[in-house]
Coordinates of C-alpha atoms and ligand atoms in Angstrom, one line a residue:
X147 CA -4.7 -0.5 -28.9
X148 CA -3.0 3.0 -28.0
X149 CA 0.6 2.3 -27.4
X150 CA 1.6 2.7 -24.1
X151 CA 4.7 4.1 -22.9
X152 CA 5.5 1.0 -20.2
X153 CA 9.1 1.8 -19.2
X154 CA 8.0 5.2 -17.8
X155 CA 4.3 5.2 -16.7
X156 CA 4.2 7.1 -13.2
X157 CA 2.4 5.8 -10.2
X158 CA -1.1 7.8 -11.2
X159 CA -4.4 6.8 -12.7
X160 CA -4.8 5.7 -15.8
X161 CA -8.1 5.0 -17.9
X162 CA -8.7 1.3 -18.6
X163 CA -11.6 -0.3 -19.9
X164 CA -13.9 -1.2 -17.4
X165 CA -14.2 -1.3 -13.5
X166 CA -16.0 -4.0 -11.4
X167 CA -19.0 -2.6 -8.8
X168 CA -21.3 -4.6 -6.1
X169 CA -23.7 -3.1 -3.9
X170 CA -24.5 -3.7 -0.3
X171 CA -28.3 -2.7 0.0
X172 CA -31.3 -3.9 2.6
X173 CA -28.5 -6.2 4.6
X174 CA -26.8 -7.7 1.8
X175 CA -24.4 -7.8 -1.4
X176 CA -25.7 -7.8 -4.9
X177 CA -24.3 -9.0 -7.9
X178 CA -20.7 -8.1 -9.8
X179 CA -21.2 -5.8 -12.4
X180 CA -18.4 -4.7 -15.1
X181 CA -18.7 -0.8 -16.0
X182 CA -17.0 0.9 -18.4
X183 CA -18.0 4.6 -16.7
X184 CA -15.2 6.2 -14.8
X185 CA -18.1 7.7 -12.6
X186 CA -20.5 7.3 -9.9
X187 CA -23.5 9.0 -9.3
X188 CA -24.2 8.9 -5.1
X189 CA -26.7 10.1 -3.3
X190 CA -25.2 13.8 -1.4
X191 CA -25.4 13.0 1.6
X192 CA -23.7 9.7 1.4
X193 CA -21.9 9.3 4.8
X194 CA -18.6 8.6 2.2
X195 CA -18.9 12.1 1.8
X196 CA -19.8 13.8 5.3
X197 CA -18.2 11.0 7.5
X198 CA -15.2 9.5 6.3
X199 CA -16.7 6.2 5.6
X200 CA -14.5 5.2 3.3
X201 CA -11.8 2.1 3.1
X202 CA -9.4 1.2 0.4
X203 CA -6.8 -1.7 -0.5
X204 CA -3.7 -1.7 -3.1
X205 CA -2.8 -4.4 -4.5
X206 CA -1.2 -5.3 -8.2
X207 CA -0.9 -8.0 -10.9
X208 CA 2.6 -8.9 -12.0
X209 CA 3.1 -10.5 -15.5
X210 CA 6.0 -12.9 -15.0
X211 CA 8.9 -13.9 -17.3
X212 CA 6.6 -17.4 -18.0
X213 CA 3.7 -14.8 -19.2
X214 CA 1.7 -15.9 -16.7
X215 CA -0.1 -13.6 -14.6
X216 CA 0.0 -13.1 -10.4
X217 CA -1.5 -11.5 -7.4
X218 CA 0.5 -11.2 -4.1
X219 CA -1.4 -12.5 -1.2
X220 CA -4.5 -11.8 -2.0
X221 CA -5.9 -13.0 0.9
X222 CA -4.1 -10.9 3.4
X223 CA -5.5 -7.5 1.1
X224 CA -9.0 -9.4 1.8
X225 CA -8.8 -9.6 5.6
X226 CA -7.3 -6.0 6.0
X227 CA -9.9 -4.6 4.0
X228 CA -12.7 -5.9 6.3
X229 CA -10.6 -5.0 9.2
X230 CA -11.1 -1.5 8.0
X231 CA -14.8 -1.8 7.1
X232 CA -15.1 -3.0 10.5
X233 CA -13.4 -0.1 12.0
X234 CA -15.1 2.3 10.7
X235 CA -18.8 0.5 10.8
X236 CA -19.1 -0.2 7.1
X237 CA -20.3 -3.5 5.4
X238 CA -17.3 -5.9 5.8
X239 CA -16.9 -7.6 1.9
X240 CA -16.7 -11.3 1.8
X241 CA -13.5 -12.8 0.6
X242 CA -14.7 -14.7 -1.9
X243 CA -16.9 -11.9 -3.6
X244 CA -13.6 -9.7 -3.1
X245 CA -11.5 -12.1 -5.4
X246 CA -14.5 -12.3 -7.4
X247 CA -14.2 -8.6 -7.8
X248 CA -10.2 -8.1 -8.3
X249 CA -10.5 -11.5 -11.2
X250 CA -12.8 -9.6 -13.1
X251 CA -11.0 -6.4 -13.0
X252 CA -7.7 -7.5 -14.0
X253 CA -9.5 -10.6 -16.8
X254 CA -11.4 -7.6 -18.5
X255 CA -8.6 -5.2 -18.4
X256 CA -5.7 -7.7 -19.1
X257 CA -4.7 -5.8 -22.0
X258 CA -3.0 -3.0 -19.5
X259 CA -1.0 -5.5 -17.9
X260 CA 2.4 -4.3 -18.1
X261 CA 4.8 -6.9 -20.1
X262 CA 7.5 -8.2 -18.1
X263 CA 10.6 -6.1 -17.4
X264 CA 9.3 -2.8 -17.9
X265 CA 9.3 -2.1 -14.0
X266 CA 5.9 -1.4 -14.0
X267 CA 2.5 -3.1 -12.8
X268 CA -1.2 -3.6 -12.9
X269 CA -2.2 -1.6 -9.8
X270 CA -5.8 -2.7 -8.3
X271 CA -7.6 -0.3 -6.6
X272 CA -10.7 -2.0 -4.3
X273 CA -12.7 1.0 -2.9
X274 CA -15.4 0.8 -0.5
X275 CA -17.7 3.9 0.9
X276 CA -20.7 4.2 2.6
X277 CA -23.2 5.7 -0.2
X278 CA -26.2 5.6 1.6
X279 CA -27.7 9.1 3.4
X280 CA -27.1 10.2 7.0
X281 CA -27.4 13.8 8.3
X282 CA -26.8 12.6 11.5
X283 CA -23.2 10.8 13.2
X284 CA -24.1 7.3 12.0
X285 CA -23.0 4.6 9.4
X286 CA -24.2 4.2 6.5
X287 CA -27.3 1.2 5.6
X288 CA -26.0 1.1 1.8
X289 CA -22.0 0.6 0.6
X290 CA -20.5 0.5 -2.7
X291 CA -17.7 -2.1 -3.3
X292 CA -15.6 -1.1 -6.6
X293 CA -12.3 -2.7 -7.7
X294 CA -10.0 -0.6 -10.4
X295 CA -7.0 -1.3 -12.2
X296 CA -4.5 1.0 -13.4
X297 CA -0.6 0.4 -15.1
X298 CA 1.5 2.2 -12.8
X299 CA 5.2 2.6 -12.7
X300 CA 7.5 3.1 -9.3
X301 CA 5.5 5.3 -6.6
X302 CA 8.9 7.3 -6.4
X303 CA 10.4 8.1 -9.4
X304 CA 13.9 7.8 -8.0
X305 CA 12.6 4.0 -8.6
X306 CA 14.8 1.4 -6.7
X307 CA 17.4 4.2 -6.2
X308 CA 17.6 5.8 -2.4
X309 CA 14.6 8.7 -1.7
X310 CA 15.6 11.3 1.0
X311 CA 12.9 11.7 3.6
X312 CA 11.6 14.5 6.0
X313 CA 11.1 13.5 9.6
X314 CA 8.0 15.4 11.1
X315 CA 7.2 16.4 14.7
X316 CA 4.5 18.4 13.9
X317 CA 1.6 16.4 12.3
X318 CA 0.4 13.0 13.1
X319 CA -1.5 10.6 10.6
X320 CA -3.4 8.8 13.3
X321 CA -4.3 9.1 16.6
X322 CA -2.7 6.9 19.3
X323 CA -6.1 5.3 19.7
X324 CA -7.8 5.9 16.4
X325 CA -7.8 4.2 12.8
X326 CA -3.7 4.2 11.7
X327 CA -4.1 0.6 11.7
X328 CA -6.2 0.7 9.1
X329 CA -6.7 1.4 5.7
X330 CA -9.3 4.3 5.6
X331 CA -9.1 7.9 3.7
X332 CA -8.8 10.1 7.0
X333 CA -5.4 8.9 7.9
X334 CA -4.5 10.0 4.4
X335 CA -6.2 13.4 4.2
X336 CA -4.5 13.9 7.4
X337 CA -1.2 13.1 5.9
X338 CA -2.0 15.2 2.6
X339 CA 0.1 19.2 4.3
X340 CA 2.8 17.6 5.8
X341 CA 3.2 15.3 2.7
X342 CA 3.0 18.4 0.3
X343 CA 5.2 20.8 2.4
X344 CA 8.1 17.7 2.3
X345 CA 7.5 17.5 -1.3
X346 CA 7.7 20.7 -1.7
X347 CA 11.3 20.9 0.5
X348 CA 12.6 18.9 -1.8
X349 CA 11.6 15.3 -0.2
X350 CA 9.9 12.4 -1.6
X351 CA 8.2 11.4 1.3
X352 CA 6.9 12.1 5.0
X353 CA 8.7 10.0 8.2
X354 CA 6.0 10.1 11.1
X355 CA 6.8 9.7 14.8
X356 CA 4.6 8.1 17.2
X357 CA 1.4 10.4 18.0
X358 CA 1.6 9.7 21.6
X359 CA 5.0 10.0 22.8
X360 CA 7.0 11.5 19.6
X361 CA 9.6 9.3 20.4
X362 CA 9.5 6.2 18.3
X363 CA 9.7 5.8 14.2
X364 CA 6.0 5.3 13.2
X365 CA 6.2 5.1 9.4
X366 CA 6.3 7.0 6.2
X367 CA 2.7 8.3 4.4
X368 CA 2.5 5.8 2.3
X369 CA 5.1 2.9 3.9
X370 CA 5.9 1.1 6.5
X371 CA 9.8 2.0 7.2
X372 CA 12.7 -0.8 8.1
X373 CA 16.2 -0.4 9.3
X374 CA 18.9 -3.2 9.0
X375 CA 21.9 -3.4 11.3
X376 CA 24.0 -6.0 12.5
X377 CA 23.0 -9.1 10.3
X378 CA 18.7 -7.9 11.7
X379 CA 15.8 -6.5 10.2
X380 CA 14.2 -3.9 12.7
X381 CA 10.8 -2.7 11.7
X382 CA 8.7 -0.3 14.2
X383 CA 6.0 -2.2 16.0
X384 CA 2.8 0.7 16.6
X385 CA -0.5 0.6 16.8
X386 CA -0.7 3.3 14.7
X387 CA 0.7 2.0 11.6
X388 CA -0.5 0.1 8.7
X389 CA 0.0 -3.9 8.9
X390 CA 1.6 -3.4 5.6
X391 CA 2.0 -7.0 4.2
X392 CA 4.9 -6.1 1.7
X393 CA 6.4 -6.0 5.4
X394 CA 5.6 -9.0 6.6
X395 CA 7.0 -10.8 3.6
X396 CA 9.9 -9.0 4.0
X397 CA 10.2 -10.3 7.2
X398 CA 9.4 -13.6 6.5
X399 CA 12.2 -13.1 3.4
X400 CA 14.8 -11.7 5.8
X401 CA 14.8 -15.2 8.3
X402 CA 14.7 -16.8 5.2
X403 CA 18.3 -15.7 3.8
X404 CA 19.6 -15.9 7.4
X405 CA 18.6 -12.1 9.2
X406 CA 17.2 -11.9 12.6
X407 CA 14.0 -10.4 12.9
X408 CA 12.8 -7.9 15.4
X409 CA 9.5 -5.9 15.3
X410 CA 9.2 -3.5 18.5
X411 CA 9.4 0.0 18.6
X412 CA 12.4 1.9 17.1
X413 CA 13.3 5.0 19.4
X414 CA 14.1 8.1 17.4
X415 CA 17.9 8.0 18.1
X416 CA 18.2 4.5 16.9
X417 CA 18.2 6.1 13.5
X418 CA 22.0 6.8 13.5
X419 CA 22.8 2.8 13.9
X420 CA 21.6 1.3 11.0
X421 CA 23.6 0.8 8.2
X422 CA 20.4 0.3 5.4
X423 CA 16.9 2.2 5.8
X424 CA 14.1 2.2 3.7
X425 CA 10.8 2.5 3.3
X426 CA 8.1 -0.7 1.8
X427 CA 5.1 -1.1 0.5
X428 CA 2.7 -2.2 -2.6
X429 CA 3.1 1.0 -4.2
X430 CA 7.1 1.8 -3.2
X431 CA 8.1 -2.0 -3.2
X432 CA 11.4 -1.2 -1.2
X433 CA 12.6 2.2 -1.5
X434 CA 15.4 2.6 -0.1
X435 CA 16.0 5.9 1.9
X436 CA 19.6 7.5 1.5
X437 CA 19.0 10.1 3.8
X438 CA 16.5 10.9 7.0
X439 CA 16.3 15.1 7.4
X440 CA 14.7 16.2 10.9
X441 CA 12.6 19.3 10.2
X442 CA 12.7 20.1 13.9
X443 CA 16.3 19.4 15.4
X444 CA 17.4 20.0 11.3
X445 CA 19.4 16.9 11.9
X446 CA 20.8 14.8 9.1
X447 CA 20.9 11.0 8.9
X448 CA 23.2 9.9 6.3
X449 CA 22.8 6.8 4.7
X450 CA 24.6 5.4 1.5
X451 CA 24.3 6.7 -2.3
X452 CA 23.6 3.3 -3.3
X453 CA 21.1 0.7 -2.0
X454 CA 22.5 -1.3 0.4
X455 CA 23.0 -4.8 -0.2
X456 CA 20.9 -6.8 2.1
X457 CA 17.8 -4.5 0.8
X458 CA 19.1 -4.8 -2.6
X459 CA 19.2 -9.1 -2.0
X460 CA 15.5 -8.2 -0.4
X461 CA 14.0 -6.8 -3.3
X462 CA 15.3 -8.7 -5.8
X463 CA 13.6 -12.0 -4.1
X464 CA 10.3 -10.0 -3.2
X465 CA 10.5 -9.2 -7.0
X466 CA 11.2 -12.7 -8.2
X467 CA 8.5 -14.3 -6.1
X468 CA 6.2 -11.5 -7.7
X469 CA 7.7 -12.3 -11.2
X470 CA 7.7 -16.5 -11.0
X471 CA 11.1 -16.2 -11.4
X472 CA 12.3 -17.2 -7.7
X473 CA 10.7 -20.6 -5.6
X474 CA 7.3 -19.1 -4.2
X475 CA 7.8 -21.6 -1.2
X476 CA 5.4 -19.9 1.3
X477 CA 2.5 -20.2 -1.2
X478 CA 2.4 -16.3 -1.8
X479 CA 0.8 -16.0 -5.2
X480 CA -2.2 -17.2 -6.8
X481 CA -2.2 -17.6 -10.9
X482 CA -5.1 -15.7 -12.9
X483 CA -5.4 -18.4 -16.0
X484 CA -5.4 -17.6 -19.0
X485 CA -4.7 -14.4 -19.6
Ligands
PLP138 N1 1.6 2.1 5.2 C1 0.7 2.9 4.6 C2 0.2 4.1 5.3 C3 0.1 2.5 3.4 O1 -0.8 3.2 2.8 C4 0.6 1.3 2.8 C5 0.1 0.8 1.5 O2 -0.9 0.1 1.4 C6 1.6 0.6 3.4 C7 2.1 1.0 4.6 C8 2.1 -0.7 2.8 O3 1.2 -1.8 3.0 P1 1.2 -3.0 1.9 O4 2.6 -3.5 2.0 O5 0.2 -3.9 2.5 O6 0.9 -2.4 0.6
COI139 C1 -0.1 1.0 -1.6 O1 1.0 0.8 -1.4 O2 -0.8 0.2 -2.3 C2 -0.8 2.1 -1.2 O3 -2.0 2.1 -1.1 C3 0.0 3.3 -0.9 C4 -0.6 4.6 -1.3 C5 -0.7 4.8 -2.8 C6 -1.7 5.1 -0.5

């Protein structure tokens, strides 16, 4: 086995061994099968291609301090990805042959499971497009269900350090009515220039506002986004944001060690009043945000150098319910034997 460089993989693709694939074909799904190509061959004029039918979940495997191997809520990833499917018309993939899926993935790639402590993770990848031809507006008759794993390390490589963040008035993700509550590719195309240009001014991330009114925190591209003042957790409430469900825990978390909760929407001036910001997800965990730069009104929120410490008391519980190391008491992780 190659040695791999745990401590500092990035958050990007990395070979493994094999992949897992089912097919949806005359009405129904076929059978699991492992591959070890990297590739797919698809027919051109797969609706994936032309349409935009395409859905995707993250998830990741965590190798605990016991050795023992977890997934996070598994089962909310499995809902929200036929939420999605349903959205945009495609074949919606049965729970069971979605877990099915992710087992095999991570069993016959357990070797690029990340040890514990190295801050980094097995990162699944289910995928599902529409492969069957359409020239015309229509879904798809055939899908492809594939599940990937990857080792990946922080998504920002400030880590659990503050990021500083561009605010953006002039590009939406979603529409007010369309798919931002879901996990489809077209919300992320559509997030790929103003994502770049903040990158490229210097930001690790994009803050959206609400599509309809530009008046209300919507989230980051890749995160949902949280502000903490006054003993509460605020997170925006939008139709146009991902159900992320490292947020909800978080949620759940912060009523837990005594916070008040509110989830509504979070008017743009709001910003200035919270003493800890950040941005959470599978991929960023919780990032916390250090500072919030307007591109339009060139406005500077200023938030501290350091984490604060009720996200800091956050993470480290998300983390240790993850890791097996704190009390799982809301039943949050399932155990892949043997591995
Ligand atoms: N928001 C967007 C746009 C995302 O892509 C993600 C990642 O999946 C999230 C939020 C966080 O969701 P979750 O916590 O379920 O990973
Ligand atoms: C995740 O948090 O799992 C994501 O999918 C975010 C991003 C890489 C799109």
């Amino acid at each position: 086995m190659e040695n791999i460089d745990w401590k500092n993989l990035p958050f990007g693709y990395f070979k493994t061994d094999y992949n897992v694939r089912c097919y949806y074909r005359n009405g129904k799904w076929g059978e699991l099968e492992a591959c070890s190509s990297e590739y797919i061959s698809i027919h051109m004029a797969a609706t994936a291609l032309h349409y935009g039918q395409e859905a995707f979940e993250g998830m990741k495997a965590y190798r605990g301090k016991d050795g023992k191997v977890r997934l996070f809520r598994w089962v909310d990833n499995a809902r929200r990805f036929q939420d999605s499917a349903n959205g945009i018309m495609m074949a919606p993939v049965p729970e069971e042959l979605f877990f099915a899926a992710i087992e095999k993935a991570v069993r016959m790639n357990a070797r690029f499971i990340p040890p514990y402590g190295m801050g980094a993770s097995l990162y699944i990848r289910p995928l599902l497009i529409g492969s069957g031809p359409q020239v015309g507006v229509r879904p798809a008759t055939e899908y492809l269900f594939m599940v990937f794993v990857t080792p990946v390390g922080p998504y920002f490589k400030e880590g659990f350090n503050p990021v500083n963040v561009e605010l953006v008035h002039d590009y939406d993700r979603a529409a007010p009515q369309g798919t931002g509550h879901i996990k489809v590719g077209g919300n992320y195309a559509a997030s790929l220039v103003p994502a770049s240009r903040a990158a490229a001014e210097g930001y690790s991330s994009v803050l959206f506002l609400d599509a309809k009114e530009k008046k209300y925190i919507d989230e980051a591209g890749p995160a949902n986004f949280f502000g903490i003042k006054n003993n509460t957790y605020v997170t925006p409430k939008s139709h146009t944001i991902l159900p992320s469900i490292t947020n909800k825990s978080i949620e759940t978390i912060a009523t837990d060690i005594g916070l008040k909760v509110e989830r509504r929407p979070v008017p743009l001036d709001e910003l200035e009043t919270f003493e800890e910001v950040g941005a959470c997800g599978t991929a960023a965990i919780i990032s916390p945000i250090g500072k919030i730069v307007d591109r339009e009104t060139k406005k500077v929120y200023q938030y501290g150098e350091q984490s604060g410490p009720i996200s800091t008391k956050i993470y480290q519980t998300l983390r240790g319910i993850q890791e097996g190391e704190v009390k799982d008491i809301h039943d949050w992780t399932t155990v892949i034997e043997g591995i």
